[in-house]
Amino acid sequence: MTIALNHPLNPKAEIPLYSPQGNECALFESAWTRQLPVLLKGPTGCGKTRFVHHMAARLGLPVSTVSCHDDLTAADLTGRYLLKGGETVWVDGPLTRAVRNGGVCYLDEIVEARKDVAVVLHPLTDDRRILPLERTGEILEAQSAFMVVVSYNPGYQNLMKALKPSTRQRFISIEFDFLPREKEIATVAIESGLPEGKVAPLVDLARRLRNLKGQDLEEGVSTRLLIYCATLVDAGMPVSDAVRAAIIEPLTDDADVKAALLEVAKATLA
Ligand SMILES: Nc1ncnc2c1ncn2[C@@H]1O[C@H](COP(=O)(O)OP(=O)(O)O)[C@@H](O)[C@H]1O
Ligand SMILES: [Mg+2]
């Protein structure tokens, strides 16, 4: 089965800006035309969500995003019976709606969800492409224009929460990392409004701090934090205040680590 590009489910969507890291756009398009599910992996704030919205808009598809969390169950995705005016009526969840109507269903941080979520995804992510709804007795066949995309961050998960091979082997996987220096400078400048010349030292600081990851820090400075920092500077905050509020404080609560990071910041931005 091959699906046309530019499926007109969401024809007027504006295409959010996205600066590619490699061949991910071509991979996503091929996965879409051949109805393959996609898994995006990479650190937080490196552009995974932006990529999904960019590609969906390019392909003319609506996106329904589900941020997964500890309490998220299969019923939150598929739907449930609700009381409405004295009657119980079945209400589709976001996954069921996408299966019926087409579009991208994007499950962000999939490993956070309860185990029964993976069970619901299995028959949808192989060649059956079906969603059995136990509660209503229906077996829904996914619309040709339905696509599952999931994301996860391999960095901070403990072993208990690693994605099971039986689930991960159902997806085309695309690895994301932070953009190369020049592209990250351009992206942060566009998103924040701060000129590239002023963004460059902030990106250089982020790159230095990312090298410390693993020693004292769980996660490196994300592009998202860099954009916050540059936005504060663009709004008139002194660079040192912006760096502390948007880069150092979000990274750590440990006073010693904070002091060390501030030293690195001082040395880099001097
Ligand atoms: N490659 C990129 N192109 C354009 N913007 C990007 C890119 N990578 C990151 N960004 C910016 O960083 C922000 C955070 O990225 P996001 O997609 O939310 O990260 P993730 O989903 O990986 O946590 C986005 O809102 C966007 O402004
Ligand atoms: Mg995201």
Short mmCIF file of C-alpha atoms and ligand atoms in Angstrom, two decimals:
data_model
loop_
_atom_site.label_atom_id
_atom_site.label_comp_id
_atom_site.label_asym_id
_atom_site.label_seq_id
_atom_site.Cartn_x
_atom_site.Cartn_y
_atom_site.Cartn_z
CA MET A 1 0.00 0.00 0.00
CA THR A 2 1.33 3.41 -0.96
CA ILE A 3 -0.16 6.67 0.26
CA ALA A 4 -0.03 9.89 -1.72
CA LEU A 5 2.04 12.73 -0.36
CA ASN A 6 0.00 15.80 0.55
CA HIS A 7 -3.07 14.00 1.73
CA PRO A 8 -5.65 16.78 1.96
CA LEU A 9 -6.86 16.13 5.53
CA ASN A 10 -5.39 19.37 6.78
CA PRO A 11 -4.68 21.41 3.65
CA LYS A 12 -4.25 24.86 5.18
CA ALA A 13 -1.80 23.99 7.92
CA GLU A 14 1.13 26.36 8.12
CA ILE A 15 4.41 24.54 7.96
CA PRO A 16 6.44 25.14 11.14
CA LEU A 17 10.09 25.89 10.48
CA TYR A 18 12.36 22.89 10.83
CA SER A 19 16.08 22.66 10.16
CA PRO A 20 16.97 19.05 9.23
CA GLN A 21 19.84 17.17 10.88
CA GLY A 22 20.21 14.52 8.20
CA ASN A 23 17.91 12.38 6.07
CA GLU A 24 15.01 12.38 8.55
CA CYS A 25 12.56 14.21 6.27
CA ALA A 26 13.03 11.72 3.43
CA LEU A 27 12.80 8.81 5.87
CA PHE A 28 9.57 10.12 7.35
CA GLU A 29 8.05 10.67 3.90
CA SER A 30 8.94 7.16 2.81
CA ALA A 31 7.54 5.72 6.03
CA TRP A 32 4.34 7.67 5.43
CA THR A 33 3.90 6.60 1.80
CA ARG A 34 4.45 2.95 2.79
CA GLN A 35 2.42 3.09 6.02
CA LEU A 36 5.23 2.33 8.42
CA PRO A 37 5.17 3.52 12.03
CA VAL A 38 8.01 5.79 13.17
CA LEU A 39 9.92 6.10 16.44
CA LEU A 40 11.95 9.23 17.17
CA LYS A 41 14.64 9.02 19.83
CA GLY A 42 16.79 11.73 21.26
CA PRO A 43 17.32 14.06 24.21
CA THR A 44 14.64 16.43 25.40
CA GLY A 45 14.29 19.73 23.53
CA CYS A 46 16.24 18.69 20.42
CA GLY A 47 13.41 19.13 17.90
CA LYS A 48 11.43 15.85 17.83
CA THR A 49 8.02 17.43 18.35
CA ARG A 50 8.81 20.26 15.96
CA PHE A 51 9.83 17.68 13.36
CA VAL A 52 6.51 15.81 13.65
CA HIS A 53 4.50 19.02 13.25
CA HIS A 54 6.66 20.10 10.34
CA MET A 55 6.31 16.80 8.49
CA ALA A 56 2.60 16.46 9.19
CA ALA A 57 1.97 19.97 7.83
CA ARG A 58 4.07 19.18 4.75
CA LEU A 59 2.03 16.05 4.17
CA GLY A 60 -1.28 17.82 4.81
CA LEU A 61 -2.12 15.82 7.94
CA PRO A 62 -3.54 16.79 11.31
CA VAL A 63 -1.50 15.73 14.36
CA SER A 64 -3.02 14.55 17.58
CA THR A 65 -0.39 14.58 20.32
CA VAL A 66 -0.61 12.55 23.50
CA SER A 67 1.96 13.33 26.19
CA CYS A 68 2.45 10.01 27.93
CA HIS A 69 2.73 9.83 31.72
CA ASP A 70 2.66 7.27 34.54
CA ASP A 71 -1.10 7.15 34.73
CA LEU A 72 -1.82 7.07 31.01
CA THR A 73 -3.77 3.91 30.22
CA ALA A 74 -4.95 2.32 27.00
CA ALA A 75 -8.46 3.68 27.66
CA ASP A 76 -7.11 7.24 27.57
CA LEU A 77 -6.05 6.52 23.99
CA THR A 78 -8.88 4.35 22.76
CA GLY A 79 -11.86 5.91 24.54
CA ARG A 80 -14.39 5.13 27.21
CA TYR A 81 -18.07 5.12 28.09
CA LEU A 82 -19.08 8.40 29.69
CA LEU A 83 -22.31 9.50 31.32
CA LYS A 84 -24.01 12.19 29.27
CA GLY A 85 -27.45 13.43 30.23
CA GLY A 86 -28.34 10.19 32.02
CA GLU A 87 -27.10 8.00 29.19
CA THR A 88 -23.81 6.22 28.79
CA VAL A 89 -22.22 7.02 25.47
CA TRP A 90 -18.97 5.84 23.98
CA VAL A 91 -16.45 8.63 23.42
CA ASP A 92 -13.46 7.96 21.17
CA GLY A 93 -10.00 8.71 22.52
CA PRO A 94 -7.37 10.47 20.38
CA LEU A 95 -5.94 7.23 18.97
CA THR A 96 -9.34 5.93 17.92
CA ARG A 97 -10.22 9.26 16.31
CA ALA A 98 -7.04 9.18 14.25
CA VAL A 99 -7.64 5.55 13.28
CA ARG A 100 -11.16 6.43 12.10
CA ASN A 101 -10.42 9.78 10.44
CA GLY A 102 -6.75 9.59 9.45
CA GLY A 103 -3.84 11.77 10.52
CA VAL A 104 -0.78 11.38 12.71
CA CYS A 105 -1.20 10.13 16.25
CA TYR A 106 1.94 11.22 18.10
CA LEU A 107 2.68 9.57 21.44
CA ASP A 108 5.32 11.67 23.14
CA GLU A 109 7.58 9.89 25.69
CA ILE A 110 5.97 6.53 25.07
CA VAL A 111 7.91 4.69 27.81
CA GLU A 112 6.21 6.79 30.46
CA ALA A 113 2.84 5.21 29.67
CA ARG A 114 1.41 2.09 31.31
CA LYS A 115 2.18 -1.27 29.75
CA ASP A 116 -1.29 -1.77 28.28
CA VAL A 117 -0.61 1.12 25.89
CA ALA A 118 1.98 -0.97 24.06
CA VAL A 119 -0.57 -3.79 23.77
CA VAL A 120 -3.02 -1.46 22.02
CA LEU A 121 -0.32 -0.29 19.63
CA HIS A 122 0.86 -3.73 18.56
CA PRO A 123 -1.93 -4.67 16.10
CA LEU A 124 -1.84 -1.10 14.75
CA THR A 125 1.87 -1.17 14.06
CA ASP A 126 2.12 -4.31 12.01
CA ASP A 127 0.52 -5.12 8.67
CA ARG A 128 -2.87 -5.71 10.28
CA ARG A 129 -3.29 -2.00 11.09
CA ILE A 130 -6.29 -2.72 13.26
CA LEU A 131 -7.54 -1.37 16.57
CA PRO A 132 -9.70 -3.81 18.49
CA LEU A 133 -11.99 -1.93 20.89
CA GLU A 134 -12.77 -4.47 23.58
CA ARG A 135 -15.36 -2.31 25.27
CA THR A 136 -17.52 -1.74 22.18
CA GLY A 137 -16.70 -5.02 20.46
CA GLU A 138 -15.53 -3.19 17.32
CA ILE A 139 -12.44 -4.00 15.33
CA LEU A 140 -11.45 -0.83 13.51
CA GLU A 141 -9.30 -0.94 10.40
CA ALA A 142 -7.05 2.10 10.27
CA GLN A 143 -7.72 4.66 7.55
CA SER A 144 -5.07 4.60 4.84
CA ALA A 145 -4.04 8.09 6.00
CA PHE A 146 -3.36 7.01 9.60
CA MET A 147 0.17 7.02 10.99
CA VAL A 148 1.60 6.28 14.43
CA VAL A 149 4.64 8.24 15.58
CA VAL A 150 6.18 7.74 19.02
CA SER A 151 9.09 9.44 20.72
CA TYR A 152 11.35 8.56 23.56
CA ASN A 153 14.43 9.83 25.29
CA PRO A 154 16.95 7.00 25.72
CA GLY A 155 19.08 9.21 27.98
CA TYR A 156 17.24 9.45 31.24
CA GLN A 157 15.27 6.24 31.33
CA ASN A 158 16.06 3.68 33.93
CA LEU A 159 16.21 0.05 32.90
CA MET A 160 12.72 -0.64 34.21
CA LYS A 161 11.42 1.88 31.75
CA ALA A 162 13.41 0.91 28.67
CA LEU A 163 11.30 0.29 25.61
CA LYS A 164 10.68 -3.44 25.13
CA PRO A 165 12.17 -5.05 22.02
CA SER A 166 8.71 -6.39 21.09
CA THR A 167 7.54 -2.79 20.86
CA ARG A 168 10.60 -1.04 19.48
CA GLN A 169 11.01 -3.57 16.69
CA ARG A 170 7.71 -2.43 15.21
CA PHE A 171 8.98 1.03 14.29
CA ILE A 172 11.32 2.67 11.83
CA SER A 173 13.68 4.50 14.22
CA ILE A 174 15.22 7.89 13.66
CA GLU A 175 17.87 9.19 16.03
CA PHE A 176 17.98 12.89 16.88
CA ASP A 177 20.71 14.91 18.51
CA PHE A 178 21.31 18.61 18.93
CA LEU A 179 21.89 20.53 15.70
CA PRO A 180 25.43 21.27 14.52
CA ARG A 181 26.72 24.67 15.72
CA GLU A 182 25.85 26.87 12.71
CA LYS A 183 22.38 25.41 12.28
CA GLU A 184 21.64 25.70 16.00
CA ILE A 185 22.73 29.37 15.98
CA ALA A 186 20.46 30.08 13.01
CA THR A 187 17.53 28.23 14.60
CA VAL A 188 17.86 29.93 18.00
CA ALA A 189 18.16 33.33 16.28
CA ILE A 190 15.00 32.77 14.25
CA GLU A 191 12.99 31.44 17.18
CA SER A 192 14.09 34.11 19.69
CA GLY A 193 14.55 37.17 17.50
CA LEU A 194 18.05 37.74 18.93
CA PRO A 195 20.68 38.42 16.19
CA GLU A 196 22.99 35.51 15.32
CA GLY A 197 26.06 37.39 16.57
CA LYS A 198 24.58 37.49 20.07
CA VAL A 199 23.25 33.94 19.89
CA ALA A 200 26.61 32.41 18.94
CA PRO A 201 28.27 32.73 22.40
CA LEU A 202 25.16 31.21 24.02
CA VAL A 203 25.30 28.23 21.68
CA ASP A 204 29.02 27.85 22.39
CA LEU A 205 28.26 27.83 26.11
CA ALA A 206 25.56 25.19 25.61
CA ARG A 207 27.97 23.04 23.62
CA ARG A 208 30.55 23.24 26.41
CA LEU A 209 27.97 22.37 29.04
CA ARG A 210 26.75 19.42 26.95
CA ASN A 211 30.24 17.97 27.16
CA LEU A 212 29.84 17.84 30.94
CA LYS A 213 26.75 15.65 30.60
CA GLY A 214 27.05 12.41 32.50
CA GLN A 215 29.57 13.77 35.00
CA ASP A 216 27.34 16.01 37.06
CA LEU A 217 24.37 16.49 34.78
CA GLU A 218 21.64 14.13 33.72
CA GLU A 219 20.79 16.05 30.57
CA GLY A 220 22.57 18.58 28.38
CA VAL A 221 21.28 22.09 27.67
CA SER A 222 18.42 21.70 25.19
CA THR A 223 17.81 23.86 22.15
CA ARG A 224 14.56 24.80 23.88
CA LEU A 225 16.46 26.25 26.86
CA LEU A 226 18.80 28.09 24.51
CA ILE A 227 15.80 29.68 22.83
CA TYR A 228 14.42 30.72 26.24
CA CYS A 229 17.76 32.24 27.16
CA ALA A 230 18.09 34.12 23.86
CA THR A 231 14.49 35.30 24.19
CA LEU A 232 15.22 36.78 27.63
CA VAL A 233 18.28 38.57 26.25
CA ASP A 234 16.23 39.83 23.32
CA ALA A 235 13.67 41.12 25.84
CA GLY A 236 16.42 43.19 27.46
CA MET A 237 17.67 40.98 30.32
CA PRO A 238 21.43 41.05 30.99
CA VAL A 239 23.12 37.96 29.51
CA SER A 240 24.32 36.70 32.91
CA ASP A 241 20.80 36.81 34.38
CA ALA A 242 19.33 35.11 31.31
CA VAL A 243 21.97 32.36 31.43
CA ARG A 244 21.32 31.71 35.09
CA ALA A 245 17.52 31.64 34.76
CA ALA A 246 17.19 29.80 31.45
CA ILE A 247 20.24 27.52 31.41
CA ILE A 248 21.87 26.95 34.80
CA GLU A 249 18.86 26.77 37.13
CA PRO A 250 16.81 24.44 34.91
CA LEU A 251 19.75 22.00 34.71
CA THR A 252 20.53 21.41 38.38
CA ASP A 253 19.53 22.02 42.00
CA ASP A 254 22.92 21.06 43.37
CA ALA A 255 24.73 24.14 44.72
CA ASP A 256 28.24 22.85 43.87
CA VAL A 257 27.29 21.86 40.34
CA LYS A 258 25.57 25.21 39.88
CA ALA A 259 28.69 27.07 40.96
CA ALA A 260 30.80 25.01 38.56
CA LEU A 261 28.43 25.67 35.67
CA LEU A 262 28.42 29.39 36.44
CA GLU A 263 32.22 29.35 36.26
CA VAL A 264 32.07 27.72 32.83
CA ALA A 265 29.51 30.32 31.77
CA LYS A 266 31.66 33.19 32.99
CA ALA A 267 34.72 31.86 31.21
CA THR A 268 32.84 31.20 27.94
CA LEU A 269 30.95 34.48 27.80
CA ALA A 270 33.76 36.72 29.02
N1 LIG B 1 15.84 21.23 13.98
C1 LIG B 1 15.10 22.23 14.46
N2 LIG B 1 14.53 23.12 13.64
C2 LIG B 1 13.77 24.14 14.11
N3 LIG B 1 13.54 24.34 15.42
C3 LIG B 1 14.09 23.50 16.30
C4 LIG B 1 14.89 22.40 15.87
N4 LIG B 1 15.31 21.73 16.96
C5 LIG B 1 14.79 22.37 18.02
N5 LIG B 1 14.06 23.44 17.63
C6 LIG B 1 13.40 24.40 18.53
O1 LIG B 1 13.52 23.87 19.85
C7 LIG B 1 12.24 23.80 20.47
C8 LIG B 1 12.15 22.51 21.26
O2 LIG B 1 12.08 21.43 20.38
P1 LIG B 1 10.98 20.26 20.55
O3 LIG B 1 10.63 19.80 19.18
O4 LIG B 1 9.88 20.69 21.42
O5 LIG B 1 11.90 19.19 21.31
P2 LIG B 1 11.59 17.70 21.77
O6 LIG B 1 10.23 17.33 21.25
O7 LIG B 1 12.71 16.91 21.15
O8 LIG B 1 11.67 17.72 23.26
C9 LIG B 1 11.22 23.87 19.34
O9 LIG B 1 10.05 24.52 19.73
C10 LIG B 1 11.94 24.69 18.30
O10 LIG B 1 11.74 26.06 18.58
MG MG B 2 8.58 16.82 22.51
#
